[in-house]
Amino acid sequence: MVVTVYHQGQPVRTGLTGNISETFILDKGCNYFRVHAVDREGDEAEEEYEIYYDEIKPFLEINKVEEEMRNGLVYLLIQGTTIPGGSLTINDQSVAVDVYGSFSGSVFLPDNNVIMLRVEDMAGNETTRVLQYTVEGLSVAGTEPVDGATDVPVDRTITVTFSKDVQPGPAYDSITLKNAAGGTVSVTKNIGGRILTIKPNATLAYSTTHTVTIPAGVVQDAAGNSLAGDYAFSFTTAATHKKAVPRYVYFQIGSDMVMVDYAKAVNDAMNDDDTLYNAVKQYVGEAEESGAPVIVETDTQVVLDYQKALGAGKRFTEIINDPGYQTGRPEVQKELRVENGRAVIVVMQPGME
């Protein structure tokens, strides 16, 4: 029997006895071998082999490690890149590597918290990475309002931001918001990602210190970790502001325009509600109403454009929020009447400046 060995397509050794032994110098990369045999009757047989040769260890990079919770057990999602075609294992569990060298595997976190990644290329070169993973505890990253805040709006929504995404824990219903006297304020709460939102079901009292308490088991992360202990923070709501009164009210008999001039800037929180006529508010910088331009010179003025002209002797009431402040401030009630071609304030609520 004649046996011929080919290396990279070229014959390098022929044996006539059916046995052959030869030492080859391998090329870097892929070495292609073919063994061809012919017996005395002319029957042929052939085998092909590929041997890869290089001395460079494959690279192995870990790009992401993320905790996952499954049936009360902690798993780690590990993503990274290595040599395309490499054979990869994570804690002896085989993980697929795509044609670009990317991989993604999820493994159970053992008691010793040690994760071993091993990749081997076609030449048998091996690279190993050992990952010592510690499950991070849960903590509070910040609150709004911050602890010790003052002049907090009475309609403020409260938020607590944690160090990572959370879900309701066994003590979720134990969150409390209390005033200085220890009275509990009813709240509605929800969780979105890392943020716990606490919304009072009613406007808070003015000039009052409130305390939010987050017991340790209120929330937990994906691994089941809770806060190390109870967390509390306090804030004080804004003081009741004196009710404001317009400095000037410009009024002309037979006109459908009234201009009110305030000491403070008018903002979007301002509200006008006429009890006798249907009024339309006009603010600084706005266009025109009913085709007639309205000129407002400063941001402390507001023009009321009535659908009906206001004649002598008429009375009407305007209820206007304290300008320059947020919604929820006390309202001002005044009664105006036409007197000698100008508007006169007739009645005001007690306690106004």
mmCIF file of C-alpha atoms in Angstrom:
data_model
loop_
_atom_site.group_PDB
_atom_site.id
_atom_site.type_symbol
_atom_site.label_atom_id
_atom_site.label_comp_id
_atom_site.label_asym_id
_atom_site.label_seq_id
_atom_site.Cartn_x
_atom_site.Cartn_y
_atom_site.Cartn_z
ATOM 1 C CA MET A 1 0.000 0.000 0.000
ATOM 2 C CA VAL A 2 1.246 3.427 -0.953
ATOM 3 C CA VAL A 3 0.518 6.260 1.488
ATOM 4 C CA THR A 4 1.164 9.909 0.638
ATOM 5 C CA VAL A 5 0.906 12.844 3.048
ATOM 6 C CA TYR A 6 0.147 16.342 1.745
ATOM 7 C CA HIS A 7 0.774 19.568 3.684
ATOM 8 C CA GLN A 8 -0.811 22.756 2.388
ATOM 9 C CA GLY A 9 -1.603 20.858 -0.830
ATOM 10 C CA GLN A 10 1.965 19.717 -1.469
ATOM 11 C CA PRO A 11 3.168 16.066 -1.112
ATOM 12 C CA VAL A 12 5.799 15.866 1.602
ATOM 13 C CA ARG A 13 6.100 12.160 2.364
ATOM 14 C CA THR A 14 5.270 8.856 0.665
ATOM 15 C CA GLY A 15 5.393 5.447 2.287
ATOM 16 C CA LEU A 16 5.258 2.102 0.446
ATOM 17 C CA THR A 17 4.514 -0.217 3.377
ATOM 18 C CA GLY A 18 1.285 1.341 4.599
ATOM 19 C CA ASN A 19 2.991 3.018 7.545
ATOM 20 C CA ILE A 20 4.378 6.527 7.659
ATOM 21 C CA SER A 21 5.951 8.760 10.288
ATOM 22 C CA GLU A 22 7.081 12.305 9.654
ATOM 23 C CA THR A 23 7.834 15.500 11.580
ATOM 24 C CA PHE A 24 6.449 18.721 10.092
ATOM 25 C CA ILE A 25 7.205 22.366 10.692
ATOM 26 C CA LEU A 26 3.818 24.038 11.014
ATOM 27 C CA ASP A 27 2.957 27.339 9.413
ATOM 28 C CA LYS A 28 1.378 30.091 11.524
ATOM 29 C CA GLY A 29 -2.385 29.857 11.349
ATOM 30 C CA CYS A 30 -4.187 26.966 9.650
ATOM 31 C CA ASN A 31 -2.219 23.924 8.455
ATOM 32 C CA TYR A 32 -4.117 21.727 6.019
ATOM 33 C CA PHE A 33 -3.141 18.031 5.817
ATOM 34 C CA ARG A 34 -4.392 15.330 3.476
ATOM 35 C CA VAL A 35 -3.466 11.622 3.659
ATOM 36 C CA HIS A 36 -4.024 9.567 0.501
ATOM 37 C CA ALA A 37 -3.660 5.742 0.338
ATOM 38 C CA VAL A 38 -3.788 3.247 -2.607
ATOM 39 C CA ASP A 39 -3.673 -0.562 -2.186
ATOM 40 C CA ARG A 40 -2.473 -3.190 -4.706
ATOM 41 C CA GLU A 41 -5.927 -3.538 -6.216
ATOM 42 C CA GLY A 42 -6.059 0.215 -6.904
ATOM 43 C CA ASP A 43 -8.616 0.990 -4.208
ATOM 44 C CA GLU A 44 -8.151 4.481 -2.748
ATOM 45 C CA ALA A 45 -8.892 6.142 0.592
ATOM 46 C CA GLU A 46 -8.341 9.685 1.838
ATOM 47 C CA GLU A 47 -8.538 11.669 5.092
ATOM 48 C CA GLU A 48 -8.216 15.431 5.680
ATOM 49 C CA TYR A 49 -7.085 17.287 8.792
ATOM 50 C CA GLU A 50 -6.700 20.913 9.897
ATOM 51 C CA ILE A 51 -4.240 21.961 12.584
ATOM 52 C CA TYR A 52 -4.101 25.555 13.798
ATOM 53 C CA TYR A 53 -0.864 26.960 15.071
ATOM 54 C CA ASP A 54 -0.206 30.237 16.814
ATOM 55 C CA GLU A 55 1.366 31.319 20.069
ATOM 56 C CA ILE A 56 -0.878 34.295 20.852
ATOM 57 C CA LYS A 57 -3.414 33.840 23.620
ATOM 58 C CA PRO A 58 -6.962 34.938 22.770
ATOM 59 C CA PHE A 59 -8.194 38.189 24.297
ATOM 60 C CA LEU A 60 -11.120 38.133 26.715
ATOM 61 C CA GLU A 61 -12.919 41.303 27.784
ATOM 62 C CA ILE A 62 -15.812 41.629 30.233
ATOM 63 C CA ASN A 63 -18.046 44.560 29.320
ATOM 64 C CA LYS A 64 -21.033 44.155 31.629
ATOM 65 C CA VAL A 65 -21.947 42.347 34.848
ATOM 66 C CA GLU A 66 -25.521 42.677 36.076
ATOM 67 C CA GLU A 67 -27.468 40.989 38.843
ATOM 68 C CA GLU A 68 -30.613 39.015 38.058
ATOM 69 C CA MET A 69 -33.073 37.424 40.476
ATOM 70 C CA ARG A 70 -34.596 34.020 39.665
ATOM 71 C CA ASN A 71 -36.744 32.137 42.160
ATOM 72 C CA GLY A 72 -34.978 33.829 45.046
ATOM 73 C CA LEU A 73 -31.478 33.054 43.713
ATOM 74 C CA VAL A 74 -28.906 35.546 42.443
ATOM 75 C CA TYR A 75 -27.652 35.105 38.882
ATOM 76 C CA LEU A 76 -25.123 37.220 37.044
ATOM 77 C CA LEU A 77 -25.604 38.322 33.458
ATOM 78 C CA ILE A 78 -22.098 38.584 31.990
ATOM 79 C CA GLN A 79 -21.467 40.129 28.583
ATOM 80 C CA GLY A 80 -18.204 40.708 26.752
ATOM 81 C CA THR A 81 -16.055 40.019 23.700
ATOM 82 C CA THR A 82 -13.405 37.488 22.751
ATOM 83 C CA ILE A 83 -11.892 35.919 19.648
ATOM 84 C CA PRO A 84 -14.508 34.828 17.069
ATOM 85 C CA GLY A 85 -14.765 31.059 16.997
ATOM 86 C CA GLY A 86 -13.323 30.702 20.482
ATOM 87 C CA SER A 87 -14.579 28.081 22.906
ATOM 88 C CA LEU A 88 -15.856 29.920 25.998
ATOM 89 C CA THR A 89 -17.021 28.667 29.379
ATOM 90 C CA ILE A 90 -18.237 30.565 32.437
ATOM 91 C CA ASN A 91 -17.869 28.457 35.582
ATOM 92 C CA ASP A 92 -17.584 25.399 33.305
ATOM 93 C CA GLN A 93 -20.849 26.299 31.582
ATOM 94 C CA SER A 94 -20.484 26.590 27.800
ATOM 95 C CA VAL A 95 -21.419 29.995 26.373
ATOM 96 C CA ALA A 96 -21.890 30.722 22.668
ATOM 97 C CA VAL A 97 -19.597 33.210 20.919
ATOM 98 C CA ASP A 98 -20.994 34.853 17.773
ATOM 99 C CA VAL A 99 -19.117 35.616 14.559
ATOM 100 C CA TYR A 100 -18.138 39.028 15.928
ATOM 101 C CA GLY A 101 -16.721 37.592 19.142
ATOM 102 C CA SER A 102 -19.553 38.855 21.364
ATOM 103 C CA PHE A 103 -20.995 36.683 24.103
ATOM 104 C CA SER A 104 -23.711 36.896 26.755
ATOM 105 C CA GLY A 105 -24.190 34.339 29.495
ATOM 106 C CA SER A 106 -26.117 34.106 32.746
ATOM 107 C CA VAL A 107 -24.733 31.979 35.576
ATOM 108 C CA PHE A 108 -25.711 31.261 39.161
ATOM 109 C CA LEU A 109 -23.628 33.179 41.693
ATOM 110 C CA PRO A 110 -21.893 30.554 43.875
ATOM 111 C CA ASP A 111 -21.356 30.883 47.612
ATOM 112 C CA ASN A 112 -17.748 32.029 47.173
ATOM 113 C CA ASN A 113 -18.848 34.724 44.669
ATOM 114 C CA VAL A 114 -16.057 33.665 42.276
ATOM 115 C CA ILE A 115 -16.780 33.560 38.544
ATOM 116 C CA MET A 116 -14.222 32.006 36.161
ATOM 117 C CA LEU A 117 -14.288 32.689 32.437
ATOM 118 C CA ARG A 118 -12.122 30.566 30.161
ATOM 119 C CA VAL A 119 -11.694 30.858 26.395
ATOM 120 C CA GLU A 120 -9.625 28.653 24.109
ATOM 121 C CA ASP A 121 -8.802 29.353 20.475
ATOM 122 C CA MET A 122 -8.458 26.777 17.715
ATOM 123 C CA ALA A 123 -4.750 26.389 18.397
ATOM 124 C CA GLY A 124 -5.416 25.466 22.007
ATOM 125 C CA ASN A 125 -4.187 28.746 23.453
ATOM 126 C CA GLU A 126 -6.126 29.615 26.580
ATOM 127 C CA THR A 127 -7.029 32.803 28.435
ATOM 128 C CA THR A 128 -8.693 32.873 31.837
ATOM 129 C CA ARG A 129 -10.371 35.684 33.754
ATOM 130 C CA VAL A 130 -11.398 35.373 37.400
ATOM 131 C CA LEU A 131 -14.160 37.685 38.613
ATOM 132 C CA GLN A 132 -14.654 38.165 42.347
ATOM 133 C CA TYR A 133 -18.152 39.630 42.540
ATOM 134 C CA THR A 134 -19.660 41.245 45.602
ATOM 135 C CA VAL A 135 -23.389 41.880 45.678
ATOM 136 C CA GLU A 136 -23.773 45.613 46.268
ATOM 137 C CA GLY A 137 -26.017 46.677 49.118
ATOM 138 C CA LEU A 138 -28.983 48.993 48.626
ATOM 139 C CA SER A 139 -28.795 52.625 49.753
ATOM 140 C CA VAL A 140 -30.586 55.960 49.359
ATOM 141 C CA ALA A 141 -28.900 58.158 46.740
ATOM 142 C CA GLY A 142 -30.983 61.280 47.353
ATOM 143 C CA THR A 143 -34.346 62.797 48.232
ATOM 144 C CA GLU A 144 -36.521 65.663 47.073
ATOM 145 C CA PRO A 145 -36.981 67.702 49.150
ATOM 146 C CA VAL A 146 -33.557 67.220 50.715
ATOM 147 C CA ASP A 147 -33.267 66.608 54.434
ATOM 148 C CA GLY A 148 -33.667 69.894 56.301
ATOM 149 C CA ALA A 149 -35.221 71.768 53.361
ATOM 150 C CA THR A 150 -37.358 74.807 54.187
ATOM 151 C CA ASP A 151 -40.007 76.825 52.369
ATOM 152 C CA VAL A 152 -41.205 73.655 50.617
ATOM 153 C CA PRO A 153 -44.450 74.123 48.621
ATOM 154 C CA VAL A 154 -47.437 72.579 50.367
ATOM 155 C CA ASP A 155 -48.410 70.667 47.224
ATOM 156 C CA ARG A 156 -44.941 69.199 46.665
ATOM 157 C CA THR A 157 -44.550 65.572 45.537
ATOM 158 C CA ILE A 158 -41.829 63.728 47.478
ATOM 159 C CA THR A 159 -39.287 61.444 45.791
ATOM 160 C CA VAL A 160 -36.647 59.057 47.123
ATOM 161 C CA THR A 161 -33.915 57.878 44.720
ATOM 162 C CA PHE A 162 -32.071 54.629 45.484
ATOM 163 C CA SER A 163 -28.660 53.384 44.366
ATOM 164 C CA LYS A 164 -30.249 50.911 41.921
ATOM 165 C CA ASP A 165 -33.616 49.767 40.613
ATOM 166 C CA VAL A 166 -35.993 48.650 43.338
ATOM 167 C CA GLN A 167 -39.272 46.833 43.786
ATOM 168 C CA PRO A 168 -41.770 46.766 46.681
ATOM 169 C CA GLY A 169 -40.483 44.898 49.723
ATOM 170 C CA PRO A 170 -42.372 43.199 52.555
ATOM 171 C CA ALA A 171 -42.679 46.511 54.457
ATOM 172 C CA TYR A 172 -43.836 48.566 51.460
ATOM 173 C CA ASP A 173 -47.030 49.674 53.226
ATOM 174 C CA SER A 174 -45.034 50.934 56.224
ATOM 175 C CA ILE A 175 -43.882 54.184 54.586
ATOM 176 C CA THR A 176 -45.031 57.132 56.693
ATOM 177 C CA LEU A 177 -45.303 60.893 56.314
ATOM 178 C CA LYS A 178 -45.956 62.622 59.639
ATOM 179 C CA ASN A 179 -46.308 66.223 60.754
ATOM 180 C CA ALA A 180 -44.568 67.757 63.761
ATOM 181 C CA ALA A 181 -47.379 66.656 66.087
ATOM 182 C CA GLY A 182 -46.945 63.045 65.003
ATOM 183 C CA GLY A 183 -50.086 62.985 62.900
ATOM 184 C CA THR A 184 -49.945 60.702 59.876
ATOM 185 C CA VAL A 185 -50.535 62.231 56.443
ATOM 186 C CA SER A 186 -52.250 59.957 53.924
ATOM 187 C CA VAL A 187 -50.125 59.374 50.812
ATOM 188 C CA THR A 188 -50.147 57.563 47.483
ATOM 189 C CA LYS A 189 -46.895 55.870 46.514
ATOM 190 C CA ASN A 190 -45.418 54.139 43.473
ATOM 191 C CA ILE A 191 -42.068 52.883 42.211
ATOM 192 C CA GLY A 192 -40.438 53.451 38.836
ATOM 193 C CA GLY A 193 -36.901 52.151 38.368
ATOM 194 C CA ARG A 194 -34.725 53.685 41.093
ATOM 195 C CA ILE A 195 -37.328 56.242 42.219
ATOM 196 C CA LEU A 196 -39.974 55.921 44.919
ATOM 197 C CA THR A 197 -42.636 58.631 44.568
ATOM 198 C CA ILE A 198 -44.698 59.691 47.580
ATOM 199 C CA LYS A 199 -47.611 62.048 46.892
ATOM 200 C CA PRO A 200 -49.634 63.474 49.787
ATOM 201 C CA ASN A 201 -53.358 62.949 49.242
ATOM 202 C CA ALA A 202 -54.082 66.467 50.509
ATOM 203 C CA THR A 203 -52.285 69.801 50.641
ATOM 204 C CA LEU A 204 -49.795 69.873 53.499
ATOM 205 C CA ALA A 205 -50.127 72.341 56.362
ATOM 206 C CA TYR A 206 -48.178 75.595 56.108
ATOM 207 C CA SER A 207 -45.142 76.306 58.326
ATOM 208 C CA THR A 208 -45.005 72.689 59.480
ATOM 209 C CA THR A 209 -42.120 70.251 59.738
ATOM 210 C CA HIS A 210 -42.896 66.903 58.122
ATOM 211 C CA THR A 211 -40.883 63.692 58.415
ATOM 212 C CA VAL A 212 -40.743 60.841 55.897
ATOM 213 C CA THR A 213 -39.719 57.440 57.268
ATOM 214 C CA ILE A 214 -38.627 54.590 54.983
ATOM 215 C CA PRO A 215 -38.340 51.345 56.997
ATOM 216 C CA ALA A 216 -35.559 48.955 55.972
ATOM 217 C CA GLY A 217 -37.888 46.479 54.261
ATOM 218 C CA VAL A 218 -39.916 48.971 52.217
ATOM 219 C CA VAL A 219 -38.041 48.240 48.986
ATOM 220 C CA GLN A 220 -35.533 45.679 47.739
ATOM 221 C CA ASP A 221 -33.299 45.249 44.724
ATOM 222 C CA ALA A 222 -33.322 42.382 42.229
ATOM 223 C CA ALA A 223 -31.131 40.316 44.541
ATOM 224 C CA GLY A 224 -33.510 40.797 47.460
ATOM 225 C CA ASN A 225 -31.278 43.279 49.316
ATOM 226 C CA SER A 226 -33.023 45.860 51.491
ATOM 227 C CA LEU A 227 -31.744 49.018 53.152
ATOM 228 C CA ALA A 228 -29.342 48.361 56.000
ATOM 229 C CA GLY A 229 -31.678 50.248 58.348
ATOM 230 C CA ASP A 230 -34.579 52.672 58.504
ATOM 231 C CA TYR A 231 -34.101 55.935 56.599
ATOM 232 C CA ALA A 232 -35.788 59.212 57.536
ATOM 233 C CA PHE A 233 -35.619 62.820 56.392
ATOM 234 C CA SER A 234 -37.531 65.981 57.279
ATOM 235 C CA PHE A 235 -38.537 69.229 55.617
ATOM 236 C CA THR A 236 -40.561 72.304 56.535
ATOM 237 C CA THR A 237 -43.354 73.700 54.404
ATOM 238 C CA ALA A 238 -43.574 77.350 53.415
ATOM 239 C CA ALA A 239 -45.159 79.926 55.685
ATOM 240 C CA THR A 240 -48.606 81.296 54.914
ATOM 241 C CA HIS A 241 -48.155 84.407 52.792
ATOM 242 C CA LYS A 242 -50.166 87.559 53.382
ATOM 243 C CA LYS A 243 -52.813 88.089 50.779
ATOM 244 C CA ALA A 244 -51.839 90.555 48.091
ATOM 245 C CA VAL A 245 -53.877 93.492 46.903
ATOM 246 C CA PRO A 246 -53.475 95.258 43.547
ATOM 247 C CA ARG A 247 -51.720 98.623 43.741
ATOM 248 C CA TYR A 248 -53.842 100.142 40.981
ATOM 249 C CA VAL A 249 -56.933 99.185 39.038
ATOM 250 C CA TYR A 250 -57.419 101.100 35.789
ATOM 251 C CA PHE A 251 -61.059 101.363 34.729
ATOM 252 C CA GLN A 252 -62.972 103.467 32.197
ATOM 253 C CA ILE A 253 -66.770 103.881 32.048
ATOM 254 C CA GLY A 254 -68.260 102.327 28.929
ATOM 255 C CA SER A 255 -65.141 100.286 28.251
ATOM 256 C CA ASP A 256 -64.780 96.520 28.353
ATOM 257 C CA MET A 257 -61.184 96.712 29.604
ATOM 258 C CA VAL A 258 -59.845 96.620 33.147
ATOM 259 C CA MET A 259 -56.123 96.726 33.913
ATOM 260 C CA VAL A 260 -54.909 95.527 37.298
ATOM 261 C CA ASP A 261 -51.395 96.516 38.433
ATOM 262 C CA TYR A 262 -49.711 94.403 41.148
ATOM 263 C CA ALA A 263 -46.662 94.964 43.296
ATOM 264 C CA LYS A 264 -45.399 91.480 42.416
ATOM 265 C CA ALA A 265 -44.906 89.900 39.013
ATOM 266 C CA VAL A 266 -47.858 88.079 37.537
ATOM 267 C CA ASN A 267 -47.251 84.431 36.678
ATOM 268 C CA ASP A 268 -49.179 81.511 35.233
ATOM 269 C CA ALA A 269 -50.512 80.600 38.662
ATOM 270 C CA MET A 270 -52.702 83.707 38.667
ATOM 271 C CA ASN A 271 -56.400 83.047 38.357
ATOM 272 C CA ASP A 272 -59.206 85.535 37.602
ATOM 273 C CA ASP A 273 -62.827 84.577 38.075
ATOM 274 C CA ASP A 274 -65.409 87.284 37.386
ATOM 275 C CA THR A 275 -68.792 86.646 38.941
ATOM 276 C CA LEU A 276 -70.773 89.023 36.776
ATOM 277 C CA TYR A 277 -69.159 89.033 33.373
ATOM 278 C CA ASN A 278 -67.228 86.504 31.308
ATOM 279 C CA ALA A 279 -63.627 87.720 31.437
ATOM 280 C CA VAL A 280 -60.605 86.630 29.389
ATOM 281 C CA LYS A 281 -57.101 87.000 30.865
ATOM 282 C CA GLN A 282 -54.370 88.746 28.898
ATOM 283 C CA TYR A 283 -50.739 88.493 30.063
ATOM 284 C CA VAL A 284 -47.572 90.285 29.068
ATOM 285 C CA GLY A 285 -46.378 89.345 25.603
ATOM 286 C CA GLU A 286 -49.633 87.732 24.491
ATOM 287 C CA ALA A 287 -51.280 88.782 21.247
ATOM 288 C CA GLU A 288 -54.737 90.327 21.024
ATOM 289 C CA GLU A 289 -58.312 89.518 22.017
ATOM 290 C CA SER A 290 -61.316 90.074 19.740
ATOM 291 C CA GLY A 291 -59.123 91.754 17.136
ATOM 292 C CA ALA A 292 -58.184 94.645 19.430
ATOM 293 C CA PRO A 293 -54.528 94.843 20.570
ATOM 294 C CA VAL A 294 -53.979 94.877 24.318
ATOM 295 C CA ILE A 295 -50.824 96.618 25.510
ATOM 296 C CA VAL A 296 -49.394 95.513 28.854
ATOM 297 C CA GLU A 297 -46.247 97.417 29.770
ATOM 298 C CA THR A 298 -44.888 95.413 32.720
ATOM 299 C CA ASP A 299 -45.076 91.871 34.028
ATOM 300 C CA THR A 300 -46.929 93.137 37.103
ATOM 301 C CA GLN A 301 -50.050 93.969 35.096
ATOM 302 C CA VAL A 302 -52.935 91.881 33.844
ATOM 303 C CA VAL A 303 -55.720 93.009 31.518
ATOM 304 C CA LEU A 304 -59.265 91.687 31.847
ATOM 305 C CA ASP A 305 -61.174 91.849 28.570
ATOM 306 C CA TYR A 306 -64.909 91.596 29.270
ATOM 307 C CA GLN A 307 -67.509 90.562 26.733
ATOM 308 C CA LYS A 308 -69.771 93.364 27.934
ATOM 309 C CA ALA A 309 -68.882 96.998 28.569
ATOM 310 C CA LEU A 310 -68.818 98.039 32.217
ATOM 311 C CA GLY A 311 -71.017 101.033 32.939
ATOM 312 C CA ALA A 312 -71.232 103.485 35.821
ATOM 313 C CA GLY A 313 -72.609 102.118 39.065
ATOM 314 C CA LYS A 314 -71.840 98.496 38.171
ATOM 315 C CA ARG A 315 -70.272 96.230 40.740
ATOM 316 C CA PHE A 316 -68.261 93.103 40.120
ATOM 317 C CA THR A 317 -66.044 90.790 42.109
ATOM 318 C CA GLU A 318 -62.624 89.472 41.112
ATOM 319 C CA ILE A 319 -60.951 86.526 42.851
ATOM 320 C CA ILE A 320 -57.235 86.563 42.068
ATOM 321 C CA ASN A 321 -54.459 84.301 43.374
ATOM 322 C CA ASP A 322 -51.500 85.919 45.067
ATOM 323 C CA PRO A 323 -49.331 86.751 42.022
ATOM 324 C CA GLY A 324 -45.708 85.682 41.874
ATOM 325 C CA TYR A 325 -46.330 82.512 43.855
ATOM 326 C CA GLN A 326 -47.232 78.916 43.044
ATOM 327 C CA THR A 327 -50.726 77.478 42.911
ATOM 328 C CA GLY A 328 -52.089 76.743 46.338
ATOM 329 C CA ARG A 329 -51.428 80.142 47.888
ATOM 330 C CA PRO A 330 -54.385 81.979 49.518
ATOM 331 C CA GLU A 331 -56.670 83.861 47.163
ATOM 332 C CA VAL A 332 -57.599 87.535 47.256
ATOM 333 C CA GLN A 333 -61.197 88.615 46.936
ATOM 334 C CA LYS A 334 -62.037 92.206 46.132
ATOM 335 C CA GLU A 335 -65.151 93.995 44.972
ATOM 336 C CA LEU A 336 -64.779 96.800 42.456
ATOM 337 C CA ARG A 337 -67.259 99.442 41.386
ATOM 338 C CA VAL A 338 -67.216 102.285 38.900
ATOM 339 C CA GLU A 339 -67.009 105.646 40.635
ATOM 340 C CA ASN A 340 -66.238 108.892 38.846
ATOM 341 C CA GLY A 341 -64.620 107.119 35.935
ATOM 342 C CA ARG A 342 -62.285 104.919 37.963
ATOM 343 C CA ALA A 343 -62.444 101.610 39.728
ATOM 344 C CA VAL A 344 -62.643 101.627 43.495
ATOM 345 C CA ILE A 345 -61.955 98.649 45.783
ATOM 346 C CA VAL A 346 -65.051 98.312 47.958
ATOM 347 C CA VAL A 347 -64.643 95.068 49.943
ATOM 348 C CA MET A 348 -61.595 92.985 50.795
ATOM 349 C CA GLN A 349 -61.139 89.883 52.920
ATOM 350 C CA PRO A 350 -59.759 90.456 56.442
ATOM 351 C CA GLY A 351 -56.007 90.280 56.924
ATOM 352 C CA MET A 352 -55.000 91.671 53.531
ATOM 353 C CA GLU A 353 -52.281 94.260 53.226
#
